[in-house]
């Protein structure tokens, strides 16, 4: 079955440093989504990427979808303490309208 | 406010007892899902439902059961057959008309089996 791998599992940074998490799928994806889960909270949708090579920005966050639609990345510029949480990627393969496969997530901690 | 409500938030049960977790949504979404989250394991799909009176097994359905008698409700029963039921359970919903719908999650139910 489809597998989605995410690295690193943990990342600790000093406030102001950049952060990147990477997501790789064993199969070609029709789209990929990113979610953020604050400690003790529930996942909240951040963004969806659909097109090959797509790049989207949300303030300090930059999301990329690979040309082959098998990998994606989330980059945060100049981290802040409010960025703390676990970031998950989740991919859908073609033909499966409803089933998202989640990566295991990257836990980001930020030292003020 | 529109959203997803899960209850209870915390639940303790003895081994061998069945437990039912409630999930209600007022977003008028067709699709609903149950995920299980364990530390370091991400979210794993238990069951999902695309429409009322229909549901499909996810990746880890063994020991769980669901029903979808109403569009708004998708309760999950954790049966005594589930070997390791202690976990954080998340319910979600999405618009089912396309394959690009985002998931809206409830606040979760944390089940501890003693």
Tab-separated table of C-alpha atoms in Angstrom:
chain	number	residue	atom	x	y	z
A	1	UNK	CA	0.000	0.000	0.000
A	2	UNK	CA	0.885	3.621	-0.214
A	3	UNK	CA	3.497	4.833	2.243
A	4	UNK	CA	4.394	8.389	3.125
A	5	UNK	CA	7.712	8.954	4.860
A	6	UNK	CA	8.531	12.178	6.638
A	7	UNK	CA	11.870	13.394	7.981
A	8	UNK	CA	13.199	14.455	10.358
A	9	UNK	CA	11.100	13.030	13.185
A	10	UNK	CA	12.222	15.824	15.533
A	11	UNK	CA	13.833	19.206	15.020
A	12	UNK	CA	14.910	21.660	17.693
A	13	UNK	CA	15.913	25.159	16.619
A	14	UNK	CA	16.761	28.500	18.131
A	15	UNK	CA	14.206	31.185	17.525
A	16	UNK	CA	15.063	32.925	14.266
A	17	UNK	CA	16.582	29.866	12.611
A	18	UNK	CA	15.011	28.252	9.574
A	19	UNK	CA	13.306	24.847	9.569
A	20	UNK	CA	12.501	22.347	6.843
A	21	UNK	CA	10.580	19.070	6.889
A	22	UNK	CA	10.523	16.640	3.965
A	23	UNK	CA	7.892	14.209	2.800
A	24	UNK	CA	8.370	11.303	0.369
A	25	UNK	CA	5.744	9.001	-1.056
A	26	UNK	CA	6.213	5.477	-2.385
A	27	UNK	CA	3.682	6.255	-5.133
A	28	UNK	CA	2.794	9.227	-7.300
A	29	UNK	CA	0.335	11.501	-5.544
A	30	UNK	CA	-2.638	13.337	-6.972
A	31	UNK	CA	-2.268	15.967	-4.268
A	32	UNK	CA	-0.589	16.528	-0.942
A	33	UNK	CA	-1.791	18.371	2.131
A	34	UNK	CA	0.034	19.784	5.149
A	35	UNK	CA	-1.358	19.995	8.671
A	36	UNK	CA	-0.078	21.478	11.925
A	37	UNK	CA	-0.868	20.060	15.347
A	38	UNK	CA	-0.047	22.174	18.372
A	39	UNK	CA	0.926	20.289	21.556
A	40	UNK	CA	-2.242	18.900	23.112
A	41	UNK	CA	-4.320	19.972	20.124
A	42	UNK	CA	-5.741	18.542	16.947
A	43	UNK	CA	-4.405	18.752	13.375
A	44	UNK	CA	-5.310	21.899	11.492
A	45	UNK	CA	-5.148	22.148	7.716
A	46	UNK	CA	-2.443	24.465	6.356
A	47	UNK	CA	-2.389	24.031	2.597
A	48	UNK	CA	-2.888	21.720	-0.360
A	49	UNK	CA	-0.608	21.291	-3.379
A	50	UNK	CA	-1.921	19.759	-6.575
A	51	UNK	CA	0.309	20.628	-9.527
A	52	UNK	CA	3.732	19.218	-10.355
A	53	UNK	CA	6.440	21.626	-9.184
A	54	UNK	CA	3.941	23.828	-7.373
A	55	UNK	CA	5.244	26.322	-4.800
A	56	UNK	CA	2.949	28.135	-2.373
A	57	UNK	CA	3.771	30.632	0.346
A	58	UNK	CA	1.954	31.606	3.513
A	59	UNK	CA	3.886	34.406	5.202
A	60	UNK	CA	7.041	32.678	6.530
A	61	UNK	CA	5.978	29.208	5.335
A	62	UNK	CA	6.925	27.897	1.875
A	63	UNK	CA	5.463	24.661	0.537
A	64	UNK	CA	6.783	22.775	-2.482
A	65	UNK	CA	5.483	19.813	-4.470
A	66	UNK	CA	8.068	17.870	-6.449
A	67	UNK	CA	8.115	17.608	-10.222
A	68	UNK	CA	7.357	13.886	-10.035
A	69	UNK	CA	4.596	14.478	-7.471
A	70	UNK	CA	6.226	12.016	-5.072
A	71	UNK	CA	7.806	14.439	-2.626
A	72	UNK	CA	7.069	17.671	-0.864
A	73	UNK	CA	8.652	20.028	1.626
A	74	UNK	CA	7.647	22.671	4.135
A	75	UNK	CA	10.154	25.404	4.933
A	76	UNK	CA	9.718	27.938	7.730
A	77	UNK	CA	11.881	31.058	7.611
A	78	UNK	CA	12.972	32.677	10.866
A	79	UNK	CA	11.055	30.433	13.255
A	80	UNK	CA	9.058	31.874	16.129
A	81	UNK	CA	7.863	30.218	19.332
A	82	UNK	CA	4.363	30.153	17.855
A	83	UNK	CA	5.625	27.697	15.209
A	84	UNK	CA	6.027	24.955	17.823
A	85	UNK	CA	4.078	21.807	16.984
A	86	UNK	CA	4.026	18.722	14.818
A	87	UNK	CA	3.817	19.185	11.078
A	88	UNK	CA	2.228	16.386	9.063
A	89	UNK	CA	2.116	15.822	5.351
A	90	UNK	CA	-0.720	13.728	3.940
A	91	UNK	CA	-0.980	12.415	0.418
A	92	UNK	CA	-3.729	11.111	-1.838
A	93	UNK	CA	-3.037	8.740	-4.687
A	94	UNK	CA	-5.031	8.861	-7.869
A	95	UNK	CA	-8.345	7.017	-7.750
A	96	UNK	CA	-8.827	7.341	-4.014
A	97	UNK	CA	-11.043	10.325	-3.338
A	98	UNK	CA	-11.277	9.985	0.362
A	99	UNK	CA	-8.273	8.246	1.795
A	100	UNK	CA	-5.368	10.392	2.918
A	101	UNK	CA	-2.168	8.701	4.031
A	102	UNK	CA	-0.343	10.669	6.697
A	103	UNK	CA	3.363	10.835	7.341
A	104	UNK	CA	4.503	10.333	10.938
A	105	UNK	CA	5.107	14.028	11.358
A	106	UNK	CA	7.997	16.274	12.369
A	107	UNK	CA	7.906	17.716	15.868
A	108	UNK	CA	9.353	21.222	15.889
A	109	UNK	CA	10.475	22.826	19.121
A	110	UNK	CA	11.775	26.385	19.243
A	111	UNK	CA	14.085	27.729	21.916
A	112	UNK	CA	13.347	31.418	22.615
B	1	UNK	CA	-20.388	27.714	15.197
B	2	UNK	CA	-19.835	25.007	12.605
B	3	UNK	CA	-17.478	22.229	13.529
B	4	UNK	CA	-16.874	18.727	14.783
B	5	UNK	CA	-17.610	17.702	18.342
B	6	UNK	CA	-16.044	14.651	19.904
B	7	UNK	CA	-16.979	13.249	23.278
B	8	UNK	CA	-15.845	12.380	25.772
B	9	UNK	CA	-12.525	14.184	25.768
B	10	UNK	CA	-10.999	11.728	28.240
B	11	UNK	CA	-12.159	8.196	28.946
B	12	UNK	CA	-10.878	5.469	31.229
B	13	UNK	CA	-12.039	1.891	30.871
B	14	UNK	CA	-11.129	-1.504	32.171
B	15	UNK	CA	-9.696	-4.131	29.888
B	16	UNK	CA	-12.394	-6.199	28.155
B	17	UNK	CA	-15.006	-3.448	28.046
B	18	UNK	CA	-16.384	-2.006	24.833
B	19	UNK	CA	-16.229	1.763	24.509
B	20	UNK	CA	-18.115	4.065	22.131
B	21	UNK	CA	-16.674	7.430	21.121
B	22	UNK	CA	-19.037	10.042	19.779
B	23	UNK	CA	-18.426	12.264	16.747
B	24	UNK	CA	-20.950	14.844	15.531
B	25	UNK	CA	-20.502	17.425	12.782
B	26	UNK	CA	-22.678	20.319	11.633
B	27	UNK	CA	-20.614	21.206	8.570
B	28	UNK	CA	-22.937	19.315	6.219
B	29	UNK	CA	-19.984	17.207	5.074
B	30	UNK	CA	-20.637	13.896	3.390
B	31	UNK	CA	-17.369	12.164	4.326
B	32	UNK	CA	-16.297	11.317	7.865
B	33	UNK	CA	-13.231	9.543	9.207
B	34	UNK	CA	-11.735	8.044	12.335
B	35	UNK	CA	-7.988	8.188	12.922
B	36	UNK	CA	-5.883	6.800	15.697
B	37	UNK	CA	-2.800	8.673	16.872
B	38	UNK	CA	-0.008	7.108	18.913
B	39	UNK	CA	3.198	8.919	19.891
B	40	UNK	CA	5.611	8.993	16.971
B	41	UNK	CA	3.188	7.105	14.712
B	42	UNK	CA	1.336	9.843	12.930
B	43	UNK	CA	-2.332	9.360	12.104
B	44	UNK	CA	-3.596	5.955	11.038
B	45	UNK	CA	-6.998	5.535	9.402
B	46	UNK	CA	-9.432	3.222	11.184
B	47	UNK	CA	-12.682	3.635	9.221
B	48	UNK	CA	-14.154	6.146	6.822
B	49	UNK	CA	-17.593	6.844	5.431
B	50	UNK	CA	-18.411	8.614	2.196
B	51	UNK	CA	-22.161	8.655	2.635
B	52	UNK	CA	-24.886	7.717	5.076
B	53	UNK	CA	-25.332	3.967	5.635
B	54	UNK	CA	-21.996	3.175	4.014
B	55	UNK	CA	-18.485	2.872	5.431
B	56	UNK	CA	-15.163	1.261	4.585
B	57	UNK	CA	-12.312	-0.185	6.585
B	58	UNK	CA	-9.145	1.815	6.801
B	59	UNK	CA	-5.651	0.530	7.508
B	60	UNK	CA	-6.209	-0.598	11.118
B	61	UNK	CA	-9.906	-1.548	11.386
B	62	UNK	CA	-9.453	-4.739	13.418
B	63	UNK	CA	-11.088	-4.453	16.833
B	64	UNK	CA	-13.165	-1.411	15.885
B	65	UNK	CA	-16.678	-0.908	14.556
B	66	UNK	CA	-18.609	2.109	13.264
B	67	UNK	CA	-22.058	3.112	12.078
B	68	UNK	CA	-23.301	5.963	9.889
B	69	UNK	CA	-27.065	6.176	10.365
B	70	UNK	CA	-27.145	9.960	10.113
B	71	UNK	CA	-25.069	12.359	8.039
B	72	UNK	CA	-24.057	14.273	11.156
B	73	UNK	CA	-22.919	11.344	13.261
B	74	UNK	CA	-20.157	8.734	12.988
B	75	UNK	CA	-19.643	6.918	16.321
B	76	UNK	CA	-16.686	4.598	16.836
B	77	UNK	CA	-16.822	1.548	19.094
B	78	UNK	CA	-13.558	0.225	20.440
B	79	UNK	CA	-14.275	-3.416	21.170
B	80	UNK	CA	-12.595	-5.790	23.574
B	81	UNK	CA	-10.973	-7.414	20.531
B	82	UNK	CA	-8.721	-4.381	20.039
B	83	UNK	CA	-5.422	-5.520	21.552
B	84	UNK	CA	-3.949	-2.129	22.346
B	85	UNK	CA	-6.783	0.382	22.600
B	86	UNK	CA	-5.041	3.098	24.642
B	87	UNK	CA	-4.583	5.979	22.194
B	88	UNK	CA	-5.739	9.408	21.047
B	89	UNK	CA	-8.702	9.105	18.661
B	90	UNK	CA	-9.460	11.815	16.124
B	91	UNK	CA	-12.619	12.196	14.099
B	92	UNK	CA	-12.596	14.247	10.913
B	93	UNK	CA	-14.904	15.242	8.083
B	94	UNK	CA	-14.547	16.586	4.565
B	95	UNK	CA	-16.578	17.612	1.551
B	96	UNK	CA	-16.795	14.465	-0.531
B	97	UNK	CA	-17.568	15.937	-3.906
B	98	UNK	CA	-13.944	16.171	-5.043
B	99	UNK	CA	-10.681	14.451	-4.234
B	100	UNK	CA	-9.096	17.604	-2.937
B	101	UNK	CA	-11.083	18.228	0.217
B	102	UNK	CA	-9.258	19.225	3.376
B	103	UNK	CA	-10.000	17.413	6.611
B	104	UNK	CA	-11.582	19.192	9.544
B	105	UNK	CA	-10.695	17.503	12.812
B	106	UNK	CA	-12.442	17.343	16.145
B	107	UNK	CA	-10.519	17.951	19.350
B	108	UNK	CA	-10.016	14.247	19.932
B	109	UNK	CA	-10.841	11.660	22.561
B	110	UNK	CA	-8.080	10.212	24.705
B	111	UNK	CA	-8.853	6.645	25.728
B	112	UNK	CA	-6.911	4.919	28.468
B	113	UNK	CA	-7.519	1.255	29.171
B	114	UNK	CA	-6.443	0.181	32.623
